[in-house]
Amino acid sequence: MELLGVAKFKCGLVLMLFVALFLGSVSGIGVNWGTQSTHPLPPTTVVKMLKDNGIQKVKLFDADSGILDALKKSEIQVMVGIPNDMLYILANSVQAAEKWVSKNISAHVSSGGVDIRYVAVGNEPFLSTYNGTFESTTLPALQNIQSALIKSGLGNQVKVTVPMNADVYLSASDKPSDGDFRPDIHDLMLQIVKFLSQNNAPFTVNIYPFISLYSDANFPVDFAFFNGFQSPINDNGRIYDNVLDANHDTLVWALQKNGFGNLPIIVGEIGWPTDGDRNANFQYAQRFNQGFMSRFVAGKGTPMRPGPIDAYLFSFIDEDDKSIQPGNFERHWGLFYYDGKPKYPLNLGTRTNGLVGASGVAYLPKKWCILKPSANLNSDQVAPSVSYACQNADCTSLGYGTSCAGLDIRGNLSYAFNSYYQVNDQMDSACKFPGLSVVTDKDPSTPSCKFIIMIQTDSAELIRNGKRIWSLPIMLCVLLFLNVM
């Protein structure tokens, strides 16, 4: 009996360990932390936000030392990114890869106490819009980083992956079971997938139902969400009533039919923007993200992979300096505004019932740059002034279907001027649009359109003296060209 009791005790420990390992393999929700902002919140502030919201994993797009230092002893799991523009040198130099790993991974893991789990080699390198630019360098860079991790003794602790856009695979029909990798990169994808499999590394994919809606005017809106779709896809008995499941399982089938059906999958980016397009709004963003989180918390996967999903929401905080080439919505993916304020109610299934915003954020004085009441809208200065302001600030909340769509022409001009004024830290010279602008202490915001006040950050001085110093000479040149000085 005593031996039986010991055996039961040991079995109990084994079962507990198994459950812990199983749950720990996916754990809580992750978020993407982008840094393409003119005035980013201090890393310590963001890390506190992550912890306050119960976020257990974070995905970075580079290896910013300030951010990694802030993540020390936070117990937050980290995926460190390597930008695409670094792939060439890492692909062609083992020494460069070893140096990168030593500086950006080993140093922070061994002595810094940063829980780095993955290195993301590149970011969506095979996007069709890149026209093959990174096709010859992604796999060699991946191989060299893996070799460097092994040499540093981190090969088992830190895994490599390549975040792919969902355009690397497709279906010949609307059924996931017809999925396979894109013909033009099919062989290359198999080489990468084989390498990932050999090194017990996951396949990372970014899935955006919003993009499906954005790029196809005939796309059924309800299929983008999780509330049930009246005309679901029946794929040999597997029912798909939302595009996330269908997209995800198209990848599963692509992997399976090429011999890698058991390769782990991470959803590296998933989310919904709140502005910059008629389908980018608070209502849809809340509907999508809460629908996804409810499934996530319940451990519901897809028809082909019914277990818990490993995923990172995109994104944590808005980025006002991000490229808008894909669309104006690109600067509005955040769960939080630029200043760390939550955008809408969202239950992440953590220890909080809603989003917890940043604390201790300091703002510039309450003043705005607007169009003078007496300004002449027929002035020759109007067009070049608003064009200049929007080229050097953020006007993505203006236009059809956006939060500021209700503004008249004077409101649009005021918004553009204020955006430029705030990005340049309310410098007097940033509200000198010839005969058009004036500073006011009366908030010009409307119920749906917020005229921001910029936050005070450590980067403000850097922006004034470095990153945006070219703006002022150009402004002077514009004024001289227009013969107003």
PDB file of C-alpha atoms in Angstrom, residues 159-371:
ATOM      1  CA  LYS A 159      14.046  29.255 -31.441  1.00  0.00           C
ATOM      2  CA  VAL A 160      14.157  30.900 -34.851  1.00  0.00           C
ATOM      3  CA  THR A 161      11.133  31.653 -36.985  1.00  0.00           C
ATOM      4  CA  VAL A 162      10.140  33.816 -39.962  1.00  0.00           C
ATOM      5  CA  PRO A 163       6.886  35.792 -39.640  1.00  0.00           C
ATOM      6  CA  MET A 164       5.149  35.295 -42.978  1.00  0.00           C
ATOM      7  CA  ASN A 165       2.264  37.154 -44.513  1.00  0.00           C
ATOM      8  CA  ALA A 166      -0.707  34.937 -45.305  1.00  0.00           C
ATOM      9  CA  ASP A 167      -0.056  35.557 -49.008  1.00  0.00           C
ATOM     10  CA  VAL A 168       2.655  32.851 -49.003  1.00  0.00           C
ATOM     11  CA  TYR A 169      -0.095  30.248 -49.371  1.00  0.00           C
ATOM     12  CA  LEU A 170      -3.409  30.080 -51.210  1.00  0.00           C
ATOM     13  CA  SER A 171      -6.290  27.803 -52.060  1.00  0.00           C
ATOM     14  CA  ALA A 172      -7.309  26.834 -55.579  1.00  0.00           C
ATOM     15  CA  SER A 173     -10.908  27.077 -54.383  1.00  0.00           C
ATOM     16  CA  ASP A 174     -12.601  28.559 -51.325  1.00  0.00           C
ATOM     17  CA  LYS A 175     -11.825  25.381 -49.355  1.00  0.00           C
ATOM     18  CA  PRO A 176      -8.850  25.206 -46.968  1.00  0.00           C
ATOM     19  CA  SER A 177      -8.176  21.602 -48.021  1.00  0.00           C
ATOM     20  CA  ASP A 178      -7.072  22.902 -51.424  1.00  0.00           C
ATOM     21  CA  GLY A 179      -4.366  24.993 -49.772  1.00  0.00           C
ATOM     22  CA  ASP A 180      -0.728  24.976 -50.833  1.00  0.00           C
ATOM     23  CA  PHE A 181       2.190  27.353 -50.918  1.00  0.00           C
ATOM     24  CA  ARG A 182       2.354  30.055 -53.564  1.00  0.00           C
ATOM     25  CA  PRO A 183       3.718  28.582 -56.812  1.00  0.00           C
ATOM     26  CA  ASP A 184       6.475  31.171 -57.303  1.00  0.00           C
ATOM     27  CA  ILE A 185       8.004  30.426 -53.866  1.00  0.00           C
ATOM     28  CA  HIS A 186       6.800  26.857 -53.336  1.00  0.00           C
ATOM     29  CA  ASP A 187      10.229  25.200 -53.289  1.00  0.00           C
ATOM     30  CA  LEU A 188      11.732  27.957 -51.132  1.00  0.00           C
ATOM     31  CA  MET A 189       8.891  27.671 -48.625  1.00  0.00           C
ATOM     32  CA  LEU A 190       9.458  23.922 -48.353  1.00  0.00           C
ATOM     33  CA  GLN A 191      13.150  24.506 -47.665  1.00  0.00           C
ATOM     34  CA  ILE A 192      12.291  26.952 -44.890  1.00  0.00           C
ATOM     35  CA  VAL A 193       9.572  24.727 -43.432  1.00  0.00           C
ATOM     36  CA  LYS A 194      11.952  21.752 -43.448  1.00  0.00           C
ATOM     37  CA  PHE A 195      14.604  23.804 -41.663  1.00  0.00           C
ATOM     38  CA  LEU A 196      12.107  24.968 -39.036  1.00  0.00           C
ATOM     39  CA  SER A 197      10.953  21.391 -38.489  1.00  0.00           C
ATOM     40  CA  GLN A 198      14.508  20.095 -38.131  1.00  0.00           C
ATOM     41  CA  ASN A 199      15.186  22.678 -35.440  1.00  0.00           C
ATOM     42  CA  ASN A 200      11.891  22.258 -33.549  1.00  0.00           C
ATOM     43  CA  ALA A 201      10.935  25.794 -34.504  1.00  0.00           C
ATOM     44  CA  PRO A 202       7.442  27.125 -35.291  1.00  0.00           C
ATOM     45  CA  PHE A 203       5.904  28.546 -38.447  1.00  0.00           C
ATOM     46  CA  THR A 204       4.752  32.125 -37.797  1.00  0.00           C
ATOM     47  CA  VAL A 205       1.994  33.665 -39.894  1.00  0.00           C
ATOM     48  CA  ASN A 206       0.268  37.060 -39.804  1.00  0.00           C
ATOM     49  CA  ILE A 207      -3.467  36.822 -40.515  1.00  0.00           C
ATOM     50  CA  TYR A 208      -5.596  39.912 -41.099  1.00  0.00           C
ATOM     51  CA  PRO A 209      -9.334  39.480 -41.745  1.00  0.00           C
ATOM     52  CA  PHE A 210      -9.508  43.278 -41.950  1.00  0.00           C
ATOM     53  CA  ILE A 211      -7.299  43.225 -45.049  1.00  0.00           C
ATOM     54  CA  SER A 212      -9.702  40.783 -46.698  1.00  0.00           C
ATOM     55  CA  LEU A 213     -12.472  43.303 -46.157  1.00  0.00           C
ATOM     56  CA  TYR A 214     -10.292  46.266 -47.132  1.00  0.00           C
ATOM     57  CA  SER A 215      -9.071  44.794 -50.413  1.00  0.00           C
ATOM     58  CA  ASP A 216     -12.345  43.291 -51.636  1.00  0.00           C
ATOM     59  CA  ALA A 217     -15.487  45.413 -51.744  1.00  0.00           C
ATOM     60  CA  ASN A 218     -17.578  42.261 -52.203  1.00  0.00           C
ATOM     61  CA  PHE A 219     -16.116  40.413 -49.211  1.00  0.00           C
ATOM     62  CA  PRO A 220     -18.940  39.425 -46.805  1.00  0.00           C
ATOM     63  CA  VAL A 221     -18.531  41.556 -43.686  1.00  0.00           C
ATOM     64  CA  ASP A 222     -19.817  38.976 -41.201  1.00  0.00           C
ATOM     65  CA  PHE A 223     -17.295  36.390 -42.446  1.00  0.00           C
ATOM     66  CA  ALA A 224     -14.544  38.608 -41.003  1.00  0.00           C
ATOM     67  CA  PHE A 225     -15.925  38.250 -37.463  1.00  0.00           C
ATOM     68  CA  PHE A 226     -16.850  35.450 -35.070  1.00  0.00           C
ATOM     69  CA  ASN A 227     -20.596  35.851 -34.662  1.00  0.00           C
ATOM     70  CA  GLY A 228     -21.555  33.200 -37.158  1.00  0.00           C
ATOM     71  CA  PHE A 229     -21.866  33.538 -40.934  1.00  0.00           C
ATOM     72  CA  GLN A 230     -25.052  32.572 -42.731  1.00  0.00           C
ATOM     73  CA  SER A 231     -23.240  30.914 -45.642  1.00  0.00           C
ATOM     74  CA  PRO A 232     -20.302  29.033 -44.095  1.00  0.00           C
ATOM     75  CA  ILE A 233     -17.812  26.978 -46.084  1.00  0.00           C
ATOM     76  CA  ASN A 234     -18.329  23.233 -45.819  1.00  0.00           C
ATOM     77  CA  ASP A 235     -14.970  21.572 -46.436  1.00  0.00           C
ATOM     78  CA  ASN A 236     -15.679  17.840 -46.339  1.00  0.00           C
ATOM     79  CA  GLY A 237     -17.614  18.197 -43.099  1.00  0.00           C
ATOM     80  CA  ARG A 238     -15.452  20.877 -41.557  1.00  0.00           C
ATOM     81  CA  ILE A 239     -17.477  24.057 -41.192  1.00  0.00           C
ATOM     82  CA  TYR A 240     -15.858  27.479 -41.586  1.00  0.00           C
ATOM     83  CA  ASP A 241     -17.964  30.453 -40.525  1.00  0.00           C
ATOM     84  CA  ASN A 242     -15.116  32.976 -40.273  1.00  0.00           C
ATOM     85  CA  VAL A 243     -12.118  33.873 -42.399  1.00  0.00           C
ATOM     86  CA  LEU A 244      -9.537  33.413 -39.619  1.00  0.00           C
ATOM     87  CA  ASP A 245     -10.288  29.708 -39.307  1.00  0.00           C
ATOM     88  CA  ALA A 246     -10.386  29.281 -43.078  1.00  0.00           C
ATOM     89  CA  ASN A 247      -7.130  31.154 -43.598  1.00  0.00           C
ATOM     90  CA  HIS A 248      -5.327  29.387 -40.746  1.00  0.00           C
ATOM     91  CA  ASP A 249      -6.380  25.942 -41.924  1.00  0.00           C
ATOM     92  CA  THR A 250      -5.368  26.706 -45.501  1.00  0.00           C
ATOM     93  CA  LEU A 251      -1.862  26.951 -44.044  1.00  0.00           C
ATOM     94  CA  VAL A 252      -2.371  23.740 -42.057  1.00  0.00           C
ATOM     95  CA  TRP A 253      -3.292  21.927 -45.278  1.00  0.00           C
ATOM     96  CA  ALA A 254      -0.317  23.455 -47.127  1.00  0.00           C
ATOM     97  CA  LEU A 255       1.961  22.116 -44.420  1.00  0.00           C
ATOM     98  CA  GLN A 256       0.217  18.756 -44.212  1.00  0.00           C
ATOM     99  CA  LYS A 257       0.216  17.928 -47.909  1.00  0.00           C
ATOM    100  CA  ASN A 258       3.951  18.703 -48.040  1.00  0.00           C
ATOM    101  CA  GLY A 259       4.792  16.407 -45.124  1.00  0.00           C
ATOM    102  CA  PHE A 260       4.870  18.852 -42.199  1.00  0.00           C
ATOM    103  CA  GLY A 261       1.397  18.485 -40.734  1.00  0.00           C
ATOM    104  CA  ASN A 262       2.614  18.625 -37.134  1.00  0.00           C
ATOM    105  CA  LEU A 263       4.680  21.813 -37.387  1.00  0.00           C
ATOM    106  CA  PRO A 264       3.634  24.263 -34.628  1.00  0.00           C
ATOM    107  CA  ILE A 265       1.967  27.465 -35.843  1.00  0.00           C
ATOM    108  CA  ILE A 266       2.147  30.889 -34.207  1.00  0.00           C
ATOM    109  CA  VAL A 267      -0.251  33.622 -35.296  1.00  0.00           C
ATOM    110  CA  GLY A 268       2.286  36.427 -35.159  1.00  0.00           C
ATOM    111  CA  GLU A 269      -0.099  39.299 -35.872  1.00  0.00           C
ATOM    112  CA  ILE A 270      -3.856  39.530 -35.654  1.00  0.00           C
ATOM    113  CA  GLY A 271      -6.028  42.550 -34.942  1.00  0.00           C
ATOM    114  CA  TRP A 272      -8.222  45.324 -36.299  1.00  0.00           C
ATOM    115  CA  PRO A 273      -7.492  49.053 -36.833  1.00  0.00           C
ATOM    116  CA  THR A 274      -9.707  51.855 -35.510  1.00  0.00           C
ATOM    117  CA  ASP A 275      -9.262  54.634 -38.072  1.00  0.00           C
ATOM    118  CA  GLY A 276      -8.058  55.494 -41.566  1.00  0.00           C
ATOM    119  CA  ASP A 277     -10.723  53.547 -43.474  1.00  0.00           C
ATOM    120  CA  ARG A 278     -14.490  53.141 -43.477  1.00  0.00           C
ATOM    121  CA  ASN A 279     -14.155  49.631 -42.008  1.00  0.00           C
ATOM    122  CA  ALA A 280     -11.557  50.719 -39.452  1.00  0.00           C
ATOM    123  CA  ASN A 281     -13.535  51.922 -36.449  1.00  0.00           C
ATOM    124  CA  PHE A 282     -14.034  51.282 -32.744  1.00  0.00           C
ATOM    125  CA  GLN A 283     -17.144  49.158 -33.247  1.00  0.00           C
ATOM    126  CA  TYR A 284     -15.532  46.709 -35.656  1.00  0.00           C
ATOM    127  CA  ALA A 285     -12.224  46.632 -33.749  1.00  0.00           C
ATOM    128  CA  GLN A 286     -13.946  45.853 -30.467  1.00  0.00           C
ATOM    129  CA  ARG A 287     -16.169  43.265 -32.137  1.00  0.00           C
ATOM    130  CA  PHE A 288     -13.238  41.499 -33.769  1.00  0.00           C
ATOM    131  CA  ASN A 289     -10.721  41.608 -30.923  1.00  0.00           C
ATOM    132  CA  GLN A 290     -13.243  40.642 -28.249  1.00  0.00           C
ATOM    133  CA  GLY A 291     -14.548  37.851 -30.449  1.00  0.00           C
ATOM    134  CA  PHE A 292     -11.028  36.574 -30.953  1.00  0.00           C
ATOM    135  CA  MET A 293     -10.116  36.893 -27.271  1.00  0.00           C
ATOM    136  CA  SER A 294     -13.236  35.030 -26.153  1.00  0.00           C
ATOM    137  CA  ARG A 295     -12.198  32.116 -28.371  1.00  0.00           C
ATOM    138  CA  PHE A 296      -8.598  32.390 -27.225  1.00  0.00           C
ATOM    139  CA  VAL A 297      -9.472  32.314 -23.531  1.00  0.00           C
ATOM    140  CA  ALA A 298     -11.769  29.336 -24.094  1.00  0.00           C
ATOM    141  CA  GLY A 299      -8.895  27.488 -25.771  1.00  0.00           C
ATOM    142  CA  LYS A 300     -10.835  27.149 -29.011  1.00  0.00           C
ATOM    143  CA  GLY A 301      -8.738  26.602 -32.087  1.00  0.00           C
ATOM    144  CA  THR A 302      -9.710  25.853 -35.674  1.00  0.00           C
ATOM    145  CA  PRO A 303     -11.349  22.796 -37.286  1.00  0.00           C
ATOM    146  CA  MET A 304      -7.921  21.418 -38.268  1.00  0.00           C
ATOM    147  CA  ARG A 305      -6.149  22.502 -35.078  1.00  0.00           C
ATOM    148  CA  PRO A 306      -8.852  22.509 -32.363  1.00  0.00           C
ATOM    149  CA  GLY A 307      -6.456  23.135 -29.465  1.00  0.00           C
ATOM    150  CA  PRO A 308      -5.349  26.495 -28.028  1.00  0.00           C
ATOM    151  CA  ILE A 309      -3.843  29.014 -30.464  1.00  0.00           C
ATOM    152  CA  ASP A 310      -0.515  30.739 -29.841  1.00  0.00           C
ATOM    153  CA  ALA A 311      -1.107  34.347 -30.902  1.00  0.00           C
ATOM    154  CA  TYR A 312       0.060  37.965 -30.662  1.00  0.00           C
ATOM    155  CA  LEU A 313      -2.448  40.798 -31.024  1.00  0.00           C
ATOM    156  CA  PHE A 314      -1.475  43.580 -33.388  1.00  0.00           C
ATOM    157  CA  SER A 315      -0.821  45.921 -31.954  1.00  0.00           C
ATOM    158  CA  PHE A 316      -0.343  47.253 -28.463  1.00  0.00           C
ATOM    159  CA  ILE A 317       0.015  51.003 -29.119  1.00  0.00           C
ATOM    160  CA  ASP A 318      -0.654  53.202 -32.174  1.00  0.00           C
ATOM    161  CA  GLU A 319       2.361  54.227 -34.291  1.00  0.00           C
ATOM    162  CA  ASP A 320       2.024  57.671 -35.872  1.00  0.00           C
ATOM    163  CA  ASP A 321       5.209  57.403 -37.946  1.00  0.00           C
ATOM    164  CA  LYS A 322       4.449  54.094 -39.628  1.00  0.00           C
ATOM    165  CA  SER A 323       4.395  53.849 -43.420  1.00  0.00           C
ATOM    166  CA  ILE A 324       0.933  54.359 -44.864  1.00  0.00           C
ATOM    167  CA  GLN A 325       1.748  52.783 -48.211  1.00  0.00           C
ATOM    168  CA  PRO A 326      -0.611  49.850 -47.495  1.00  0.00           C
ATOM    169  CA  GLY A 327      -3.302  52.296 -46.311  1.00  0.00           C
ATOM    170  CA  ASN A 328      -4.024  55.086 -43.835  1.00  0.00           C
ATOM    171  CA  PHE A 329      -5.229  52.507 -41.325  1.00  0.00           C
ATOM    172  CA  GLU A 330      -1.636  51.395 -40.690  1.00  0.00           C
ATOM    173  CA  ARG A 331      -1.183  53.997 -37.952  1.00  0.00           C
ATOM    174  CA  HIS A 332      -4.252  52.878 -35.997  1.00  0.00           C
ATOM    175  CA  TRP A 333      -3.863  49.191 -35.094  1.00  0.00           C
ATOM    176  CA  GLY A 334      -3.243  49.790 -31.390  1.00  0.00           C
ATOM    177  CA  LEU A 335      -5.368  48.681 -28.476  1.00  0.00           C
ATOM    178  CA  PHE A 336      -4.104  51.945 -26.988  1.00  0.00           C
ATOM    179  CA  TYR A 337      -3.664  55.459 -28.353  1.00  0.00           C
ATOM    180  CA  TYR A 338      -0.206  57.022 -28.731  1.00  0.00           C
ATOM    181  CA  ASP A 339      -0.418  58.227 -25.117  1.00  0.00           C
ATOM    182  CA  GLY A 340      -1.316  54.857 -23.633  1.00  0.00           C
ATOM    183  CA  LYS A 341      -5.048  55.489 -23.189  1.00  0.00           C
ATOM    184  CA  PRO A 342      -7.318  52.511 -23.967  1.00  0.00           C
ATOM    185  CA  LYS A 343      -9.469  52.948 -27.072  1.00  0.00           C
ATOM    186  CA  TYR A 344     -12.442  50.759 -26.177  1.00  0.00           C
ATOM    187  CA  PRO A 345     -13.537  48.118 -23.631  1.00  0.00           C
ATOM    188  CA  LEU A 346     -11.715  44.827 -24.123  1.00  0.00           C
ATOM    189  CA  ASN A 347     -11.490  41.832 -21.815  1.00  0.00           C
ATOM    190  CA  LEU A 348      -8.230  39.977 -22.383  1.00  0.00           C
ATOM    191  CA  GLY A 349      -9.232  37.197 -20.012  1.00  0.00           C
ATOM    192  CA  THR A 350      -6.455  38.162 -17.628  1.00  0.00           C
ATOM    193  CA  ARG A 351      -6.649  39.410 -14.065  1.00  0.00           C
ATOM    194  CA  THR A 352      -8.178  42.693 -15.242  1.00  0.00           C
ATOM    195  CA  ASN A 353     -11.713  43.196 -16.505  1.00  0.00           C
ATOM    196  CA  GLY A 354     -10.671  45.799 -19.065  1.00  0.00           C
ATOM    197  CA  LEU A 355      -7.637  47.488 -20.518  1.00  0.00           C
ATOM    198  CA  VAL A 356      -5.381  49.332 -18.065  1.00  0.00           C
ATOM    199  CA  GLY A 357      -3.832  52.483 -19.510  1.00  0.00           C
ATOM    200  CA  ALA A 358      -0.453  54.104 -18.966  1.00  0.00           C
ATOM    201  CA  SER A 359       0.184  56.030 -15.774  1.00  0.00           C
ATOM    202  CA  GLY A 360       2.265  59.138 -15.176  1.00  0.00           C
ATOM    203  CA  VAL A 361       2.083  60.387 -18.779  1.00  0.00           C
ATOM    204  CA  ALA A 362       2.972  64.082 -19.127  1.00  0.00           C
ATOM    205  CA  TYR A 363       1.479  66.238 -21.881  1.00  0.00           C
ATOM    206  CA  LEU A 364       2.518  69.456 -23.553  1.00  0.00           C
ATOM    207  CA  PRO A 365       0.460  72.590 -22.702  1.00  0.00           C
ATOM    208  CA  LYS A 366      -3.187  72.669 -23.762  1.00  0.00           C
ATOM    209  CA  LYS A 367      -2.850  74.678 -26.946  1.00  0.00           C
ATOM    210  CA  TRP A 368      -3.553  73.918 -30.574  1.00  0.00           C
ATOM    211  CA  CYS A 369      -2.606  75.291 -33.974  1.00  0.00           C
ATOM    212  CA  ILE A 370      -5.678  75.960 -36.104  1.00  0.00           C
ATOM    213  CA  LEU A 371      -6.802  77.847 -39.194  1.00  0.00           C
TER     214      LEU A 371
END
